PDB file of C-alpha atoms in Angstrom:
ATOM      1  CA  UNK O   1      13.781   8.470 -19.200  1.00 55.00           C
ATOM      2  CA  UNK O   2      17.036   8.222 -19.577  1.00 65.00           C
ATOM      3  CA  UNK O   3      19.974   9.345 -17.847  1.00 68.00           C
ATOM      4  CA  UNK O   4      21.525  12.079 -18.467  1.00 69.00           C
ATOM      5  CA  UNK O   5      25.299  12.109 -18.163  1.00 72.00           C
ATOM      6  CA  UNK O   6      25.026  16.113 -18.018  1.00 88.00           C
ATOM      7  CA  UNK O   7      23.425  16.017 -14.199  1.00 94.00           C
ATOM      8  CA  UNK O   8      24.488  15.260 -10.623  1.00 97.00           C
ATOM      9  CA  UNK O   9      24.189  12.315  -9.370  1.00 97.00           C
ATOM     10  CA  UNK O  10      22.550   9.837  -6.408  1.00 98.00           C
ATOM     11  CA  UNK O  11      24.883   8.386  -4.707  1.00 98.00           C
ATOM     12  CA  UNK O  12      22.970   5.666  -2.461  1.00 98.00           C
ATOM     13  CA  UNK O  13      25.593   6.296   0.906  1.00 97.00           C
ATOM     14  CA  UNK O  14      25.301   3.598   3.743  1.00 95.00           C
ATOM     15  CA  UNK O  15      26.095   4.299   7.398  1.00 95.00           C
ATOM     16  CA  UNK O  16      27.654   1.682  10.231  1.00 95.00           C
ATOM     17  CA  UNK O  17      24.199  -0.217  12.850  1.00 94.00           C
ATOM     18  CA  UNK O  18      25.301   1.143  15.182  1.00 90.00           C
ATOM     19  CA  UNK O  19      28.509   2.135  17.061  1.00 89.00           C
ATOM     20  CA  UNK O  20      31.147   1.334  14.942  1.00 91.00           C
ATOM     21  CA  UNK O  21      34.004   2.670  13.201  1.00 92.00           C
ATOM     22  CA  UNK O  22      32.131   2.990   9.509  1.00 93.00           C
ATOM     23  CA  UNK O  23      35.898   2.002   8.242  1.00 91.00           C
ATOM     24  CA  UNK O  24      35.791  -1.496  10.118  1.00 93.00           C
ATOM     25  CA  UNK O  25      32.061  -2.469   7.591  1.00 94.00           C
ATOM     26  CA  UNK O  26      32.595  -0.389   4.472  1.00 92.00           C
ATOM     27  CA  UNK O  27      35.054  -0.016   1.588  1.00 94.00           C
ATOM     28  CA  UNK O  28      36.771   3.472   1.016  1.00 94.00           C
ATOM     29  CA  UNK O  29      35.528   4.154  -1.602  1.00 95.00           C
ATOM     30  CA  UNK O  30      32.335   5.806   1.077  1.00 96.00           C
ATOM     31  CA  UNK O  31      34.989   7.982   2.554  1.00 96.00           C
ATOM     32  CA  UNK O  32      35.847   9.421  -0.790  1.00 96.00           C
ATOM     33  CA  UNK O  33      32.516   9.492  -2.021  1.00 97.00           C
ATOM     34  CA  UNK O  34      31.333  12.024   1.072  1.00 97.00           C
ATOM     35  CA  UNK O  35      34.578  13.472   1.453  1.00 95.00           C
ATOM     36  CA  UNK O  36      33.756  14.726  -2.155  1.00 95.00           C
ATOM     37  CA  UNK O  37      29.542  15.738  -1.393  1.00 96.00           C
ATOM     38  CA  UNK O  38      28.193  19.096   0.332  1.00 95.00           C
ATOM     39  CA  UNK O  39      24.798  18.688   0.215  1.00 97.00           C
ATOM     40  CA  UNK O  40      22.886  15.369   1.823  1.00 98.00           C
ATOM     41  CA  UNK O  41      18.773  13.951   2.316  1.00 97.00           C
ATOM     42  CA  UNK O  42      19.331  12.225   5.340  1.00 96.00           C
ATOM     43  CA  UNK O  43      16.813  11.082   8.200  1.00 92.00           C
ATOM     44  CA  UNK O  44      17.909  13.304  11.341  1.00 91.00           C
ATOM     45  CA  UNK O  45      20.850  15.684  10.257  1.00 93.00           C
ATOM     46  CA  UNK O  46      22.559  15.082  14.092  1.00 93.00           C
ATOM     47  CA  UNK O  47      23.494  11.322  13.598  1.00 93.00           C
ATOM     48  CA  UNK O  48      24.259  12.618   9.545  1.00 95.00           C
ATOM     49  CA  UNK O  49      26.980  15.125  11.182  1.00 95.00           C
ATOM     50  CA  UNK O  50      28.224  13.092  13.439  1.00 94.00           C
ATOM     51  CA  UNK O  51      28.762  10.342  10.746  1.00 95.00           C
ATOM     52  CA  UNK O  52      30.188  12.516   7.875  1.00 96.00           C
ATOM     53  CA  UNK O  53      33.068  14.261  11.108  1.00 95.00           C
ATOM     54  CA  UNK O  54      33.619  10.643  12.180  1.00 94.00           C
ATOM     55  CA  UNK O  55      34.516   9.161   8.462  1.00 94.00           C
ATOM     56  CA  UNK O  56      35.968  12.665   7.105  1.00 93.00           C
ATOM     57  CA  UNK O  57      37.735  14.159  10.491  1.00 91.00           C
ATOM     58  CA  UNK O  58      38.474  17.090   8.585  1.00 91.00           C
ATOM     59  CA  UNK O  59      35.003  17.860   6.097  1.00 91.00           C
ATOM     60  CA  UNK O  60      34.579  21.846   7.030  1.00 89.00           C
ATOM     61  CA  UNK O  61      30.841  20.717   8.471  1.00 89.00           C
ATOM     62  CA  UNK O  62      29.608  24.048   8.176  1.00 91.00           C
ATOM     63  CA  UNK O  63      29.423  24.192   4.486  1.00 89.00           C
ATOM     64  CA  UNK O  64      26.837  21.140   4.600  1.00 95.00           C
ATOM     65  CA  UNK O  65      23.633  21.138   3.280  1.00 96.00           C
ATOM     66  CA  UNK O  66      21.471  18.383   4.628  1.00 97.00           C
ATOM     67  CA  UNK O  67      17.561  18.472   3.536  1.00 96.00           C
ATOM     68  CA  UNK O  68      15.819  16.505   5.623  1.00 94.00           C
ATOM     69  CA  UNK O  69      13.992  13.491   4.763  1.00 93.00           C
ATOM     70  CA  UNK O  70      11.173  11.922   7.832  1.00 87.00           C
ATOM     71  CA  UNK O  71       7.493  11.273   8.991  1.00 83.00           C
ATOM     72  CA  UNK O  72       7.705  14.867   9.527  1.00 83.00           C
ATOM     73  CA  UNK O  73       8.353  17.116   5.617  1.00 86.00           C
ATOM     74  CA  UNK O  74       6.128  17.218   3.265  1.00 86.00           C
ATOM     75  CA  UNK O  75       6.752  14.822   0.478  1.00 87.00           C
ATOM     76  CA  UNK O  76       5.438  18.012  -1.829  1.00 90.00           C
ATOM     77  CA  UNK O  77       9.251  19.228  -0.476  1.00 92.00           C
ATOM     78  CA  UNK O  78      11.291  16.732  -1.419  1.00 94.00           C
ATOM     79  CA  UNK O  79      11.546  16.703  -5.247  1.00 95.00           C
ATOM     80  CA  UNK O  80      13.005  20.265  -4.742  1.00 96.00           C
ATOM     81  CA  UNK O  81      15.676  17.895  -2.786  1.00 97.00           C
ATOM     82  CA  UNK O  82      16.949  17.176  -5.785  1.00 97.00           C
ATOM     83  CA  UNK O  83      17.876  20.552  -7.817  1.00 97.00           C
ATOM     84  CA  UNK O  84      21.213  20.659  -7.257  1.00 97.00           C
ATOM     85  CA  UNK O  85      21.786  17.077  -9.119  1.00 97.00           C
ATOM     86  CA  UNK O  86      19.347  19.268 -12.154  1.00 96.00           C
ATOM     87  CA  UNK O  87      22.640  22.188 -11.858  1.00 96.00           C
ATOM     88  CA  UNK O  88      25.068  18.999 -12.076  1.00 96.00           C
ATOM     89  CA  UNK O  89      26.112  18.698  -8.619  1.00 96.00           C
ATOM     90  CA  UNK O  90      26.034  15.252  -6.946  1.00 97.00           C
ATOM     91  CA  UNK O  91      23.820  14.778  -3.821  1.00 98.00           C
ATOM     92  CA  UNK O  92      23.722  12.078  -0.664  1.00 98.00           C
ATOM     93  CA  UNK O  93      21.772   9.870   0.481  1.00 98.00           C
ATOM     94  CA  UNK O  94      21.824   8.698   3.496  1.00 95.00           C
ATOM     95  CA  UNK O  95      19.844   6.223   6.178  1.00 90.00           C
ATOM     96  CA  UNK O  96      20.085   6.544   9.442  1.00 90.00           C
ATOM     97  CA  UNK O  97      21.468   2.607   9.992  1.00 91.00           C
ATOM     98  CA  UNK O  98      22.574   0.725   7.205  1.00 93.00           C
ATOM     99  CA  UNK O  99      21.482   1.252   3.530  1.00 94.00           C
ATOM    100  CA  UNK O 100      19.209   3.800   1.858  1.00 94.00           C
ATOM    101  CA  UNK O 101      16.478   2.487   0.125  1.00 91.00           C
ATOM    102  CA  UNK O 102      15.599  -0.532   2.146  1.00 90.00           C
ATOM    103  CA  UNK O 103      13.407  -0.410   4.823  1.00 86.00           C
ATOM    104  CA  UNK O 104      14.095   3.611   4.535  1.00 86.00           C
ATOM    105  CA  UNK O 105      12.302   6.679   3.305  1.00 88.00           C
ATOM    106  CA  UNK O 106      15.182   6.830   0.937  1.00 92.00           C
ATOM    107  CA  UNK O 107      12.999   4.407  -1.954  1.00 93.00           C
ATOM    108  CA  UNK O 108      11.480   7.894  -2.532  1.00 93.00           C
ATOM    109  CA  UNK O 109      13.950  10.504  -3.347  1.00 96.00           C
ATOM    110  CA  UNK O 110      15.211   7.737  -5.793  1.00 97.00           C
ATOM    111  CA  UNK O 111      11.932   6.792  -7.078  1.00 96.00           C
ATOM    112  CA  UNK O 112      12.308  10.473  -8.528  1.00 96.00           C
ATOM    113  CA  UNK O 113      15.485  10.595  -9.259  1.00 97.00           C
ATOM    114  CA  UNK O 114      15.420   8.137 -11.902  1.00 96.00           C
ATOM    115  CA  UNK O 115      12.088   9.403 -12.913  1.00 95.00           C
ATOM    116  CA  UNK O 116      13.989  12.902 -13.699  1.00 95.00           C
ATOM    117  CA  UNK O 117      17.154  10.824 -15.443  1.00 95.00           C
ATOM    118  CA  UNK O 118      19.589  11.507 -12.711  1.00 96.00           C
ATOM    119  CA  UNK O 119      21.938   8.192 -12.418  1.00 96.00           C
ATOM    120  CA  UNK O 120      21.900   6.392  -8.617  1.00 97.00           C
ATOM    121  CA  UNK O 121      24.945   4.992  -7.560  1.00 97.00           C
ATOM    122  CA  UNK O 122      23.968   3.026  -4.541  1.00 97.00           C
ATOM    123  CA  UNK O 123      27.533   2.098  -2.044  1.00 96.00           C
ATOM    124  CA  UNK O 124      28.672  -0.871  -0.864  1.00 95.00           C
ATOM    125  CA  UNK O 125      27.666  -0.743   3.230  1.00 94.00           C
ATOM    126  CA  UNK O 126      26.865  -3.153   5.494  1.00 94.00           C
ATOM    127  CA  UNK O 127      22.682  -4.443   5.438  1.00 95.00           C
ATOM    128  CA  UNK O 128      21.056  -5.880   8.661  1.00 95.00           C
ATOM    129  CA  UNK O 129      18.117  -7.824   5.997  1.00 96.00           C
ATOM    130  CA  UNK O 130      21.332  -8.917   4.018  1.00 96.00           C
ATOM    131  CA  UNK O 131      23.679  -9.616   6.833  1.00 97.00           C
ATOM    132  CA  UNK O 132      21.233 -11.820   8.982  1.00 98.00           C
ATOM    133  CA  UNK O 133      19.946 -13.630   5.660  1.00 98.00           C
ATOM    134  CA  UNK O 134      22.793 -14.321   4.170  1.00 97.00           C
ATOM    135  CA  UNK O 135      24.014 -15.654   7.734  1.00 98.00           C
ATOM    136  CA  UNK O 136      21.265 -17.230   9.085  1.00 98.00           C
ATOM    137  CA  UNK O 137      21.442 -20.557   6.661  1.00 97.00           C
ATOM    138  CA  UNK O 138      17.716 -20.415   5.435  1.00 97.00           C
ATOM    139  CA  UNK O 139      17.214 -19.579   2.046  1.00 97.00           C
ATOM    140  CA  UNK O 140      18.741 -16.946   0.691  1.00 96.00           C
ATOM    141  CA  UNK O 141      17.117 -18.165  -3.119  1.00 96.00           C
ATOM    142  CA  UNK O 142      13.931 -17.077  -1.893  1.00 98.00           C
ATOM    143  CA  UNK O 143      12.940 -15.115   1.235  1.00 98.00           C
ATOM    144  CA  UNK O 144      10.420 -12.053   2.154  1.00 97.00           C
ATOM    145  CA  UNK O 145      10.849  -8.912   3.998  1.00 97.00           C
ATOM    146  CA  UNK O 146       7.610  -8.213   6.507  1.00 97.00           C
ATOM    147  CA  UNK O 147       8.827  -5.259   7.438  1.00 95.00           C
ATOM    148  CA  UNK O 148       6.883  -4.430  11.447  1.00 95.00           C
ATOM    149  CA  UNK O 149       4.091  -7.299  12.924  1.00 95.00           C
ATOM    150  CA  UNK O 150       0.995  -5.947  13.764  1.00 95.00           C
ATOM    151  CA  UNK O 151       0.844  -4.666  17.027  1.00 93.00           C
ATOM    152  CA  UNK O 152      -2.299  -5.761  18.270  1.00 94.00           C
ATOM    153  CA  UNK O 153      -1.421  -9.372  20.045  1.00 93.00           C
ATOM    154  CA  UNK O 154      -4.130 -10.938  17.967  1.00 95.00           C
ATOM    155  CA  UNK O 155      -3.379 -10.058  14.575  1.00 97.00           C
ATOM    156  CA  UNK O 156       0.497 -10.478  14.708  1.00 96.00           C
ATOM    157  CA  UNK O 157      -0.585 -14.399  15.829  1.00 96.00           C
ATOM    158  CA  UNK O 158      -2.570 -14.758  12.687  1.00 97.00           C
ATOM    159  CA  UNK O 159       0.600 -12.841  10.645  1.00 98.00           C
ATOM    160  CA  UNK O 160       2.813 -15.198  12.249  1.00 98.00           C
ATOM    161  CA  UNK O 161       0.864 -18.020  11.008  1.00 98.00           C
ATOM    162  CA  UNK O 162       0.108 -17.187   7.825  1.00 98.00           C
ATOM    163  CA  UNK O 163       4.158 -16.691   6.979  1.00 98.00           C
ATOM    164  CA  UNK O 164       5.243 -19.543   8.696  1.00 98.00           C
ATOM    165  CA  UNK O 165       2.424 -21.580   5.556  1.00 98.00           C
ATOM    166  CA  UNK O 166       4.028 -19.419   2.815  1.00 98.00           C
ATOM    167  CA  UNK O 167       7.012 -20.819   3.999  1.00 98.00           C
ATOM    168  CA  UNK O 168       5.945 -23.924   4.117  1.00 97.00           C
ATOM    169  CA  UNK O 169       3.908 -24.138   1.328  1.00 97.00           C
ATOM    170  CA  UNK O 170       6.875 -22.128  -1.122  1.00 97.00           C
ATOM    171  CA  UNK O 171      10.398 -22.943   0.686  1.00 96.00           C
ATOM    172  CA  UNK O 172      10.572 -19.259   1.415  1.00 98.00           C
ATOM    173  CA  UNK O 173      11.837 -16.984   3.815  1.00 98.00           C
ATOM    174  CA  UNK O 174      10.675 -15.047   5.610  1.00 98.00           C
ATOM    175  CA  UNK O 175      12.226 -11.802   7.170  1.00 98.00           C
ATOM    176  CA  UNK O 176      10.130  -9.168   9.793  1.00 98.00           C
ATOM    177  CA  UNK O 177      11.437  -6.573  12.615  1.00 96.00           C
ATOM    178  CA  UNK O 178      10.226  -5.508  15.480  1.00 96.00           C
ATOM    179  CA  UNK O 179      10.716  -1.880  17.797  1.00 94.00           C
ATOM    180  CA  UNK O 180      13.372  -2.796  20.128  1.00 95.00           C
ATOM    181  CA  UNK O 181      12.130  -2.530  23.099  1.00 96.00           C
ATOM    182  CA  UNK O 182       9.062  -5.417  21.945  1.00 96.00           C
ATOM    183  CA  UNK O 183      11.605  -8.133  20.980  1.00 97.00           C
ATOM    184  CA  UNK O 184      11.343  -9.919  24.018  1.00 97.00           C
ATOM    185  CA  UNK O 185       7.276 -10.248  23.695  1.00 97.00           C
ATOM    186  CA  UNK O 186       7.970 -11.492  19.813  1.00 97.00           C
ATOM    187  CA  UNK O 187      10.057 -13.947  21.208  1.00 98.00           C
ATOM    188  CA  UNK O 188       7.114 -15.291  23.457  1.00 97.00           C
ATOM    189  CA  UNK O 189       4.582 -14.932  20.873  1.00 97.00           C
ATOM    190  CA  UNK O 190       6.846 -16.899  18.228  1.00 98.00           C
ATOM    191  CA  UNK O 191       7.242 -19.534  20.964  1.00 98.00           C
ATOM    192  CA  UNK O 192       3.948 -19.807  21.232  1.00 97.00           C
ATOM    193  CA  UNK O 193       2.363 -19.153  18.010  1.00 97.00           C
ATOM    194  CA  UNK O 194       4.991 -21.136  15.585  1.00 98.00           C
ATOM    195  CA  UNK O 195       5.456 -24.977  15.090  1.00 98.00           C
ATOM    196  CA  UNK O 196       8.346 -26.437  17.330  1.00 98.00           C
ATOM    197  CA  UNK O 197      10.301 -28.220  13.792  1.00 98.00           C
ATOM    198  CA  UNK O 198      10.273 -24.051  12.612  1.00 98.00           C
ATOM    199  CA  UNK O 199      13.574 -22.410  12.465  1.00 98.00           C
ATOM    200  CA  UNK O 200      13.941 -19.114  13.976  1.00 98.00           C
ATOM    201  CA  UNK O 201      17.060 -17.208  13.046  1.00 98.00           C
ATOM    202  CA  UNK O 202      17.847 -13.723  15.521  1.00 98.00           C
ATOM    203  CA  UNK O 203      20.243 -11.532  14.408  1.00 98.00           C
ATOM    204  CA  UNK O 204      20.955  -9.100  16.368  1.00 97.00           C
ATOM    205  CA  UNK O 205      23.285  -6.668  17.021  1.00 97.00           C
ATOM    206  CA  UNK O 206      24.251  -6.923  13.985  1.00 97.00           C
ATOM    207  CA  UNK O 207      28.950  -5.529  13.489  1.00 96.00           C
ATOM    208  CA  UNK O 208      29.111  -4.443  17.120  1.00 95.00           C
ATOM    209  CA  UNK O 209      30.646  -6.605  19.966  1.00 94.00           C
ATOM    210  CA  UNK O 210      28.467  -7.890  20.865  1.00 96.00           C
ATOM    211  CA  UNK O 211      25.888  -9.486  17.864  1.00 97.00           C
ATOM    212  CA  UNK O 212      23.863 -12.371  18.220  1.00 97.00           C
ATOM    213  CA  UNK O 213      23.694 -14.245  15.509  1.00 98.00           C
ATOM    214  CA  UNK O 214      22.092 -17.924  16.220  1.00 98.00           C
ATOM    215  CA  UNK O 215      19.248 -19.877  14.526  1.00 98.00           C
ATOM    216  CA  UNK O 216      17.425 -23.018  16.156  1.00 98.00           C
ATOM    217  CA  UNK O 217      14.137 -24.679  16.427  1.00 98.00           C
ATOM    218  CA  UNK O 218      11.143 -23.374  17.763  1.00 98.00           C
ATOM    219  CA  UNK O 219      11.585 -26.219  19.718  1.00 98.00           C
ATOM    220  CA  UNK O 220      14.801 -25.517  20.731  1.00 98.00           C
ATOM    221  CA  UNK O 221      14.030 -21.186  21.765  1.00 98.00           C
ATOM    222  CA  UNK O 222      11.328 -21.983  24.068  1.00 96.00           C
ATOM    223  CA  UNK O 223      14.388 -23.956  26.412  1.00 96.00           C
ATOM    224  CA  UNK O 224      15.636 -20.257  26.981  1.00 94.00           C
ATOM    225  CA  UNK O 225      14.813 -17.047  24.907  1.00 94.00           C
ATOM    226  CA  UNK O 226      17.649 -14.351  25.153  1.00 95.00           C
ATOM    227  CA  UNK O 227      17.061 -11.314  26.674  1.00 96.00           C
ATOM    228  CA  UNK O 228      17.992  -8.760  23.816  1.00 96.00           C
ATOM    229  CA  UNK O 229      15.264  -5.827  25.452  1.00 96.00           C
ATOM    230  CA  UNK O 230      15.900  -2.709  23.258  1.00 95.00           C
ATOM    231  CA  UNK O 231      18.776  -4.081  20.639  1.00 96.00           C
ATOM    232  CA  UNK O 232      18.174  -4.263  17.370  1.00 95.00           C
ATOM    233  CA  UNK O 233      17.565  -7.410  16.207  1.00 97.00           C
ATOM    234  CA  UNK O 234      16.159  -9.653  12.985  1.00 98.00           C
ATOM    235  CA  UNK O 235      13.352 -11.993  12.829  1.00 98.00           C
ATOM    236  CA  UNK O 236      13.981 -14.930  10.407  1.00 98.00           C
ATOM    237  CA  UNK O 237      11.742 -17.725  10.238  1.00 98.00           C
ATOM    238  CA  UNK O 238      11.137 -21.285   7.880  1.00 98.00           C
ATOM    239  CA  UNK O 239       8.977 -24.010   7.510  1.00 96.00           C
TER     240      UNK O 239
END
């Protein structure tokens, strides 16, 4: 379906990755777009309102229309979120952290927008996946994001070896994440499972004052493991 210029647009609005002033990590265009919009699709209404307030302090909060997009919403409700676009009014899609559509439920909304001929406009902002990759020193020409690893220890080890083999055979960097309170346990598993020569990048608290991004071989990580308990992190391996 071709884009219909008479329709409103779907703006993909980046948010901060933590307690950072929005304009320190994203361009002023994001502020201007958010100021002009009154309707948003969001994961969490409370954090969305806080972000909008930080970005546009004098924007009226009572006039905002916020549509929830989370695990409690039936997928059959989502198409109606784009009704305003079909009527000529633009809508913003906002991630809980980072950019919409990447490791984020917003991808379904974007898919529907394309089906309906609505123009999708991505805005520049912090993406933890890309920022971790670009600062890792690993292969940025060929990489894959794998989301969460299995919780079961045996399955997790099997998956780590599988990803390590893919990296070795194809030169492909492998990214994945873990629930923050399991970070330290995952680092132990990585050190106990992977080849000593495999490189591991730990990228934690990206864009925050406590940012920690370090790449070393597993053999070095074994000698001293960082404490990143309950801190958002990405892990990248390359064999």
